[in-house]
XYZ file of C-alpha atoms in Angstrom:
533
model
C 12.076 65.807 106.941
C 10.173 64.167 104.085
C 12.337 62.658 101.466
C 12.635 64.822 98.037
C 12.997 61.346 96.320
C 9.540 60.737 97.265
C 7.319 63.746 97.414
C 4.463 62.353 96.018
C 3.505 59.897 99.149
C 3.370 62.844 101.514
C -0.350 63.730 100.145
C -1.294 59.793 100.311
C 0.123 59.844 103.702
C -2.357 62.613 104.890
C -5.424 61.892 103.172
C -5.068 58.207 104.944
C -4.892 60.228 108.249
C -1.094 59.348 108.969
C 1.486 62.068 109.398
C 4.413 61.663 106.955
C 7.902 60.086 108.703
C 9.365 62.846 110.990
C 6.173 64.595 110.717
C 3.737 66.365 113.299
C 0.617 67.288 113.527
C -0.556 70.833 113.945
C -0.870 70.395 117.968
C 2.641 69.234 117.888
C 2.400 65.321 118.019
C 4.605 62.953 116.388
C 3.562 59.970 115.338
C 3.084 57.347 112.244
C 0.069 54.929 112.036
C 0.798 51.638 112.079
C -1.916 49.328 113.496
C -5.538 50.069 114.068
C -7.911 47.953 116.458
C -10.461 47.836 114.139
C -14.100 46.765 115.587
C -13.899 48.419 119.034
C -14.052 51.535 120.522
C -10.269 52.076 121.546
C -7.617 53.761 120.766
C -5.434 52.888 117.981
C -1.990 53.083 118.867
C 0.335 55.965 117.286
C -2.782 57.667 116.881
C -2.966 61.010 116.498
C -6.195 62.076 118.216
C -6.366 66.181 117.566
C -8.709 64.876 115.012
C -6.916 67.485 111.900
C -5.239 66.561 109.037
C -3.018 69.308 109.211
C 0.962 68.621 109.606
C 4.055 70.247 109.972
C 6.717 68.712 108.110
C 10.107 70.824 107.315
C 8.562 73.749 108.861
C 5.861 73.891 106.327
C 2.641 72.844 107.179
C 0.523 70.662 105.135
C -3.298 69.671 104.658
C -4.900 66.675 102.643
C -8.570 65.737 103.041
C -9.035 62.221 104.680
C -10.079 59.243 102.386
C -12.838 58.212 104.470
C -13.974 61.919 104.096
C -14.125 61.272 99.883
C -16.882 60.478 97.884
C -17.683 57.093 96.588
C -17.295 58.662 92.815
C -13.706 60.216 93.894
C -12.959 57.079 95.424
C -14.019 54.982 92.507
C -12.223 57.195 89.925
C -8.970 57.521 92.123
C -8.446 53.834 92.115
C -9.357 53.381 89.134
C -6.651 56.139 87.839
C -4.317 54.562 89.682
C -3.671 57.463 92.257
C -4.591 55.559 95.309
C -4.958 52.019 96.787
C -8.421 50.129 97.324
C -6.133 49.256 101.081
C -5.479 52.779 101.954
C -9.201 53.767 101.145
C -10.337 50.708 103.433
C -7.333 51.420 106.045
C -8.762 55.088 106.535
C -12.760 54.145 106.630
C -11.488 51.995 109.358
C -9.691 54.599 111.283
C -12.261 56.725 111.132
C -15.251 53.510 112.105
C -12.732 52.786 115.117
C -12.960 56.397 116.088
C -16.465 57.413 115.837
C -18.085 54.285 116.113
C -17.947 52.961 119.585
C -19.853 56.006 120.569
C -22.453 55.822 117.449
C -23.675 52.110 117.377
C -23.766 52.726 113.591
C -22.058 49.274 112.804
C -22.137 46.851 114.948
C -20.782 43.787 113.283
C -17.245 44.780 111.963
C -14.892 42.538 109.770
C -11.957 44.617 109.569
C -10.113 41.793 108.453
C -12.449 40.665 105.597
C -12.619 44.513 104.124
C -8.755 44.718 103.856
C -8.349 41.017 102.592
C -10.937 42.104 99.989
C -9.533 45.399 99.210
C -6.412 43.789 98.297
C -8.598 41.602 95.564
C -9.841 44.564 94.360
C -6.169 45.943 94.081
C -4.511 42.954 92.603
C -7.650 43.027 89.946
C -6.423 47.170 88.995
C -2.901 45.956 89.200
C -4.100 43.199 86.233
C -5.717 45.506 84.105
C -9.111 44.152 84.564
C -12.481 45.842 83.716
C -14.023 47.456 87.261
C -17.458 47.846 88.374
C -18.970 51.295 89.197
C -17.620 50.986 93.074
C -14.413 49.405 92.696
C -12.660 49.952 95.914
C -15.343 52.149 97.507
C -15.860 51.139 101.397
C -20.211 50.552 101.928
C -22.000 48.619 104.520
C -24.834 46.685 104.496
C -27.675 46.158 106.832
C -27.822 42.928 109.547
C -31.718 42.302 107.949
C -30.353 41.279 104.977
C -28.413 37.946 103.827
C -24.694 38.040 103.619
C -22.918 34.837 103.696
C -21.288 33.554 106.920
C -23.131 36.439 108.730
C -25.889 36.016 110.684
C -29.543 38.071 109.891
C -30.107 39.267 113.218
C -32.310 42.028 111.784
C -32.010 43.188 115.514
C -33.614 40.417 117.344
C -31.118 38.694 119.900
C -33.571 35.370 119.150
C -31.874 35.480 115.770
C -28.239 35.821 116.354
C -27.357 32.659 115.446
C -29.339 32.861 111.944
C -26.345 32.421 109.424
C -26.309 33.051 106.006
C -25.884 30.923 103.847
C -25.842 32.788 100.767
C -25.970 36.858 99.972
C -29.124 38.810 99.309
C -28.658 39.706 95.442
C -28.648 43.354 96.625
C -25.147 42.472 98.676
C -24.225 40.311 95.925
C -24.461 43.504 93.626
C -22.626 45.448 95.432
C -19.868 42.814 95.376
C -19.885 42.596 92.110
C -19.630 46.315 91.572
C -16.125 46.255 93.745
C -17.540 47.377 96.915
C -15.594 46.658 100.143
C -18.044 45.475 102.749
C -16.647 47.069 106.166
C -19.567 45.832 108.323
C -23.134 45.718 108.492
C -25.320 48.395 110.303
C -27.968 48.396 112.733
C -32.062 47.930 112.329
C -34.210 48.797 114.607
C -35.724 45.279 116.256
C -36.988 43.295 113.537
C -36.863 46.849 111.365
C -40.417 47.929 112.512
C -39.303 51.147 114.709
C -37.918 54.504 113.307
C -35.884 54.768 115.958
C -32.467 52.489 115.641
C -32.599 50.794 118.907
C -32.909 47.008 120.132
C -31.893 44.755 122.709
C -29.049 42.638 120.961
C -26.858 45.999 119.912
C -28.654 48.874 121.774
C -29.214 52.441 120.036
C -27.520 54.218 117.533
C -27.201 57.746 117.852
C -27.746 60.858 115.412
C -23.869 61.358 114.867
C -25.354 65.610 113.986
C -27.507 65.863 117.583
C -28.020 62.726 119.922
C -30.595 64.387 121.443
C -33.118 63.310 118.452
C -33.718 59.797 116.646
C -31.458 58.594 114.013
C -34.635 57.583 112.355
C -35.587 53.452 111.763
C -35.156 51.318 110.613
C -32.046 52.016 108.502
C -30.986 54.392 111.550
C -27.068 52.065 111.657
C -26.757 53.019 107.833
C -27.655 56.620 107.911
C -25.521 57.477 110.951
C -23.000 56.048 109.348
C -22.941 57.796 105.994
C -23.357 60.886 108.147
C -20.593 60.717 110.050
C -18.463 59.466 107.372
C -17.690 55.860 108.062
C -18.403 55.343 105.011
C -19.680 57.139 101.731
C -22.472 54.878 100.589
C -24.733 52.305 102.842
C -27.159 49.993 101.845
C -30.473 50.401 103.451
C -33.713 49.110 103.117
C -37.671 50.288 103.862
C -41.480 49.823 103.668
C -42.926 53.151 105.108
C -39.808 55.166 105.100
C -37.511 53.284 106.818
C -34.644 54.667 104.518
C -35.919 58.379 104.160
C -36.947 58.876 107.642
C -33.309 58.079 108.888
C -32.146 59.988 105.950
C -33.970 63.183 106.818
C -33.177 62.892 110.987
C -29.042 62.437 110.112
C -28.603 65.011 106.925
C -27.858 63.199 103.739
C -29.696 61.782 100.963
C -31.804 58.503 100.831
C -33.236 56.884 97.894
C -36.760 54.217 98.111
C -36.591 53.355 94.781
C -39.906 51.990 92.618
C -40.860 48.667 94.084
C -38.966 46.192 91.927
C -35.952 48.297 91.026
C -33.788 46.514 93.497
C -34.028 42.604 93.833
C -34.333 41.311 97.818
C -34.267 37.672 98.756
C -33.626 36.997 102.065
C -33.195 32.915 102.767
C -33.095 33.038 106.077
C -36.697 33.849 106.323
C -38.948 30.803 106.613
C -42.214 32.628 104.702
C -42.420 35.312 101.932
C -43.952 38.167 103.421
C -47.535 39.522 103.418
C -49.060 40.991 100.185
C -49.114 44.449 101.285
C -45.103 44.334 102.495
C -44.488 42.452 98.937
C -45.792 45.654 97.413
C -43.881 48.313 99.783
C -40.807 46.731 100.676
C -37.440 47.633 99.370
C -34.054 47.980 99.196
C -32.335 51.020 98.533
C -29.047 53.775 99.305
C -28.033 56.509 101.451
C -25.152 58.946 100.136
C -23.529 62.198 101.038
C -23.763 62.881 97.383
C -26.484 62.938 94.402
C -23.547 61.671 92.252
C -22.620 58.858 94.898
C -26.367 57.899 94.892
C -26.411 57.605 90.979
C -23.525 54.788 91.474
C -24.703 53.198 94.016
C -28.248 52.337 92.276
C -26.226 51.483 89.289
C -24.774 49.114 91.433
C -28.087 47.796 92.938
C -30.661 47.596 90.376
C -29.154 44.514 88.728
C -32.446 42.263 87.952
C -32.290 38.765 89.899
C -34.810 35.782 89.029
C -34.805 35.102 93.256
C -37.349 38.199 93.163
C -39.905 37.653 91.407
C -41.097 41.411 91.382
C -37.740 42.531 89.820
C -37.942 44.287 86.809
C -34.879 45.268 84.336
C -36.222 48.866 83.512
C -33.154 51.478 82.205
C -32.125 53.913 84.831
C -32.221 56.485 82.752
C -35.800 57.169 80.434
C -36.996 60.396 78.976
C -35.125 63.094 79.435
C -35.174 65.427 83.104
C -35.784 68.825 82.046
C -37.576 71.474 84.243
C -40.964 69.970 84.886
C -43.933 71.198 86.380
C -43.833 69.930 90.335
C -46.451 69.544 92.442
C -45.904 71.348 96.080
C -47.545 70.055 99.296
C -46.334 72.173 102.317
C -49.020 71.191 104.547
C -52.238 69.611 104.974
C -55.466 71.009 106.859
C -55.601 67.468 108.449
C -52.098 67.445 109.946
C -50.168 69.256 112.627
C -47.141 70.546 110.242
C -44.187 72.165 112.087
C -43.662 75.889 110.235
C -39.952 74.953 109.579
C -40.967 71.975 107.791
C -43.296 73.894 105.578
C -39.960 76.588 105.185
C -37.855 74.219 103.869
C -40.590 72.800 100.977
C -40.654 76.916 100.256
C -36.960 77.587 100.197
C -36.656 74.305 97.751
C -39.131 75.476 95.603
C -37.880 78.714 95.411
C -34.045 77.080 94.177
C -36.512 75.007 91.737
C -38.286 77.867 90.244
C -34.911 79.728 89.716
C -33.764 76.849 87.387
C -37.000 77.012 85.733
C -39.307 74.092 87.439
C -42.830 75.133 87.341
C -43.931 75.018 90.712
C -47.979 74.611 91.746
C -49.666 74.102 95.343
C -51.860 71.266 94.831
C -52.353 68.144 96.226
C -52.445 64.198 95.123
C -55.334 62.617 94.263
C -56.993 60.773 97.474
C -54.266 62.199 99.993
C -56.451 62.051 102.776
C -57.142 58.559 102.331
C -53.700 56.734 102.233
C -53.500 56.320 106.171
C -57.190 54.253 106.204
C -55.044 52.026 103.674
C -52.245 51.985 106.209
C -54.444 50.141 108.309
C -54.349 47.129 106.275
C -50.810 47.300 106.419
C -51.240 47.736 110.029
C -53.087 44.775 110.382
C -50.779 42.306 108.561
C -47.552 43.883 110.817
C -49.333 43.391 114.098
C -49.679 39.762 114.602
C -45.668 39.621 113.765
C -45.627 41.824 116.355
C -47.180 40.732 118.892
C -45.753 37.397 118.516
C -42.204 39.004 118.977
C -43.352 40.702 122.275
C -44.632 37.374 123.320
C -42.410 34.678 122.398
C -39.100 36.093 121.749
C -39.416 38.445 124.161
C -38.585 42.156 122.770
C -39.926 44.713 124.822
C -38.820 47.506 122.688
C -41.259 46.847 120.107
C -44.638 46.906 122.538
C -45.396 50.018 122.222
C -45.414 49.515 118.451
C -47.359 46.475 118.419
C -50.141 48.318 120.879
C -50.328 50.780 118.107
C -50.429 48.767 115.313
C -52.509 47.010 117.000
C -55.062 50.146 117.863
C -54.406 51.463 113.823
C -56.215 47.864 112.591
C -58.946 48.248 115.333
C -62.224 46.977 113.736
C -60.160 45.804 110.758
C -61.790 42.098 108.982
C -60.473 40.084 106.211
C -63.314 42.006 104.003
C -61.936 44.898 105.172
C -58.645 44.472 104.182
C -59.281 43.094 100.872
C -61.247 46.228 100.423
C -57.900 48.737 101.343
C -55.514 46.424 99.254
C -58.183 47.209 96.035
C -58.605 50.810 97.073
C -54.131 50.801 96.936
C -54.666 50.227 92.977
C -57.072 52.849 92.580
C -54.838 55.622 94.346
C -51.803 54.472 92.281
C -53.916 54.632 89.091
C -55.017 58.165 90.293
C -51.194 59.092 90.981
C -49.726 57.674 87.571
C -52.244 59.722 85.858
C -51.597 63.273 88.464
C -47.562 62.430 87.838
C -48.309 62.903 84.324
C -49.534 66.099 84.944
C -46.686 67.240 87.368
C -43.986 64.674 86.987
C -42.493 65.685 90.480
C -44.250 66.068 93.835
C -42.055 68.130 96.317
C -43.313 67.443 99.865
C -41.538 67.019 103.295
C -40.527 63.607 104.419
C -42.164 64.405 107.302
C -44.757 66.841 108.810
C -42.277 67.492 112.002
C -38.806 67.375 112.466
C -37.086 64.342 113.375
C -38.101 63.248 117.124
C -36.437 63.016 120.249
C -34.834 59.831 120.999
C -37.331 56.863 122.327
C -40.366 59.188 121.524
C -41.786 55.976 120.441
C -41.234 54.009 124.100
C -43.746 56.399 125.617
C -47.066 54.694 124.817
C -49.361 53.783 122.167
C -49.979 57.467 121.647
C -46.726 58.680 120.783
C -46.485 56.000 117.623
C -49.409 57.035 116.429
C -48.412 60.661 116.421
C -45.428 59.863 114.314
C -47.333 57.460 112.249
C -49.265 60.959 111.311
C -45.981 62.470 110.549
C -44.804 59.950 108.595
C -47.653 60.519 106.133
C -45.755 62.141 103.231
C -43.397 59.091 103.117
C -45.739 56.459 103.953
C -48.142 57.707 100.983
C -45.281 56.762 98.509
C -44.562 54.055 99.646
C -48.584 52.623 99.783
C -47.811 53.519 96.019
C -44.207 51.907 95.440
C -43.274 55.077 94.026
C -40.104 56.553 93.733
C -38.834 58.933 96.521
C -35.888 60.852 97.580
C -34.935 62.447 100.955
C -32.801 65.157 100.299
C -30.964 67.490 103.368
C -31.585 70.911 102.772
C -30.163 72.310 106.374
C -28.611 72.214 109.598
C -29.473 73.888 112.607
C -29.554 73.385 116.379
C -33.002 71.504 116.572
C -31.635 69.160 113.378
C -31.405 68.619 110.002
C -34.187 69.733 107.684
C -34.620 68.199 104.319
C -37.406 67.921 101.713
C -38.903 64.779 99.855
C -39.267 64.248 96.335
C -41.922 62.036 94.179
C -41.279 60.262 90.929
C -43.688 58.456 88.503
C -42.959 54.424 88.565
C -38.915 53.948 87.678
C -38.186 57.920 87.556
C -35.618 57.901 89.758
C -33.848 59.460 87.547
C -35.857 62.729 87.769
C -35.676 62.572 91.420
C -31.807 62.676 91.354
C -31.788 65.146 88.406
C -33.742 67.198 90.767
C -31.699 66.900 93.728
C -28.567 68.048 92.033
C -30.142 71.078 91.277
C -31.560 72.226 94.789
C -27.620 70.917 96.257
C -25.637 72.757 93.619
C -22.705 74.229 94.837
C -23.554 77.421 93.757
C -23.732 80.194 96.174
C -27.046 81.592 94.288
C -28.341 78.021 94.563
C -27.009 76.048 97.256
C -29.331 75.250 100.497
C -26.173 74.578 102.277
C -22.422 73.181 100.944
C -20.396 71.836 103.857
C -21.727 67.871 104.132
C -22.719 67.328 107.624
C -21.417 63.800 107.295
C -17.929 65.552 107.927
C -18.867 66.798 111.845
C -16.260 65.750 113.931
């Protein structure tokens, strides 16, 4: 029976995943937690593995929603309230990592040990009184192609497992600073150039909604783990949708904020990158939640001076009323799968019910943002190659044939030519987002892929490449962009993309909230897929 003295830790108890003393669970098994073997796929011992949170205690049976099931903002407010400890948040993220991921390859470097030894910090520092950061307590994970001290910046390539880290990428050092509990860092696709998460040092992470299809690339580790609830908020990062892409293939949101938003310095790498991946990479989030989402770039977008293209713009600018939005369901250029189009309708119909003004009309110079993909093509391919070749990853050749056909007949003139024609298209955009200050579009033109589409020749890249289109067009611009889940069905997740003018991430979110309201006359859908068992 649970003691009367004490009725307030029988709630805890469940929402950690452990049944109260003298407790069972609703298929009748008895059992306490009491040591987890964090990092690999076995099972923990007193475990109860029916997978509910249901318990019979006294005859009465009781139900509590897991921690690692919460949102980053409950989290955050719950310690921060005192109700719960930064060690029981960490404790249950790790039950559920132990559980789910041995099957998901979502992280594949775990420090179990680190994550509890650093949520007790962040509890001593509540216990003191201290002022917290926005996600104090809150279990995230970062990517293994960024810096984090004492870890080693793999960024998938087994040539580079022995590449430690000296010091953290400001991004990870943000999120330290804003009380985050690192649990482990997430897998890239090899040397993050495939949307599919797969490579020879960790292998392939699966879509934890249908393994049938990609998990998208190269932030694939991070998005399957947000999905299936490992943790609420993972860092990511992307050039030509390498954040929205996985975001779209495992159901839940992912942010590409405006190039400079988030500082990245990586050094482990021996050379700054190429003008045109100066220009498109970043670093960004994926979240179950809009609100989640809002924290964690709060958390991210602190300026550093080891970037020199950070800028320290406010989050939040004019205000993010109803706004005319551009809508771009298809393209006469592109094969577009009809349920891709459906979802860009139902959206806009949830948009127009709040009072967006929606139009059918398309960017300025559309058509002509894959001809400037090409130069970025032809600065990725030599990289490439040279990682087919000398450090001997096979699961990028494919890739590098394509990039490789993309820059065919591609010059220095050339190139110099596409990387002038960039500023004209941005111009052009700045000036159309005026206009609409929101472009609603799909992330991509199909649905997310079957797994290893890409490992079937030259011809299957470039027929994603052509999907990719409505992501890879904001990111030739360094625009804002959200992917936002709008369904689940038995082919996949759907989801929808939408387009900012330069720092307007705030009326991307503001616009997201709306078309996931939990409002039965609004909501696309209001059971989080991250929460599949």
């Amino acid at each position: 029976m649970v003691s009367h003295e004490r009725p307030s830790r029988v709630p805890r108890l469940l929402a950690s995943g452990r049944a109260p003393s003298g407790g069972a669970c609703r298929r009748g098994h008895v059992g306490l937690v009491s040591h987890f073997a964090h990092g690999k796929s076995r099972r923990p011992r007193n475990r109860c593995w029916c997978r509910g949170n249901a318990w019979t205690v006294g005859g009465a049976t009781l139900t509590a929603e897991p921690y690692w099931s919460w949102s980053a903002a409950r989290i955050a407010r719950a310690v921060a309230s005192r109700q719960v400890r930064c060690r029981e948040v960490t404790e249950s993220c790790l039950a559920r990592l132990d559980e789910v991921n041995g099957d998901l390859v979502a992280v594949v470097d775990v420090d179990a040990a680190g994550a509890l030894a650093a949520a007790d910090r962040a509890d001593e520092k509540v216990d003191r009184g201290e002022p917290l950061g926005v996600l104090h307590g809150v279990p995230v994970t970062t990517q293994v192609n960024v810096d984090q001290h004492g870890c080693a910046t793999t960024n998938g390539v087994r040539a580079f497992k022995h590449r430690l880290a000296l010091n953290d990428n400001p991004v990870v050092g943000s999120l330290r600073e804003a009380g985050a509990i690192i649990l482990g860092r997430t897998n890239t696709s090899s040397s993050s150039w495939r949307w599919f998460t797969d490579n020879e040092l960790y292998g392939r992470t699966l879509n934890p909604l249908n393994s049938e299809i990609t998990a998208g690339g190269s932030s694939g580790g991070a998005a399957a783990a947000v999905s299936a609830g490992i943790v609420p908020v993972a860092q990511g990062s992307g050039s030509v949708g390498s954040i929205r892409y996985p975001a779209f293939a495992c159901g839940v949101l992912g942010l590409r904020p405006t190039q400079g938003r988030i500082p990245c310095f990586d050094a482990t790498e021996p050379t700054d990158s190429p003008p045109f991946s100066q220009l498109m990479s970043v670093q960004g989030a994926l979240t179950r939640t809009v609100e989640d989402m809002r924290l964690a770039l709060q958390a991210m977008a602190k300026p550093s001076d080891l970037d020199p293209w950070s800028v320290p713009v406010p989050l939040e600018l004019a205000p993010t009323a109803p706004c005319r939005v551009a809508m771009v369901r298809s393209v006469p250029w592109a094969a577009v799968d009809v349920s891709v189009s459906s979802e860009v309708d139902a959206a806009a119909r949830l948009l127009a019910a709040d009072g967006y003004e929606l139009v059918e009309v398309l960017p300025p110079s559309f058509e002509q943002v894959m001809e400037v993909f090409r130069a970025k093509a032809w600065e990725a391919r030599n990289r490439l190659l040279h990682q087919v070749g000398e450090l001997g990853d096979r699961s990028v050749r494919d890739v590098a044939e394509a990039m490789t056909s993309l820059a065919a007949g591609m010059d220095g003139d050339r190139y110099l030519e596409l990387f002038a024609r960039r500023t004209t298209i941005l111009r052009e955009w700045s000036a159309f987002l005026d206009d609409y200050p929101l472009i609603l579009l799909p992330v991509s033109w199909r649905r997310p892929f079957p797994a290893d589409h890409d490992q079937r020749g030259p011809d299957m890249v470039r027929e994603l490449v052509d999907a990719l289109e409505p992501s890879i067009a904001a990111s030739i611009c360094g625009l804002p962009a959200l992917a936002v889940p709008t369904s689940i069905g038995p082919a996949g997740p759907g989801g929808v993309q939408l387009v900012a003018g330069r720092f307007r991430e705030d009326r991307c979110l503001s616009t997201a909230e709306v078309l996931l309201r939990d409002d039965p006359a609004h909501a696309l859908r209001r059971d989080p897929p991250a929460l599949m068992s």
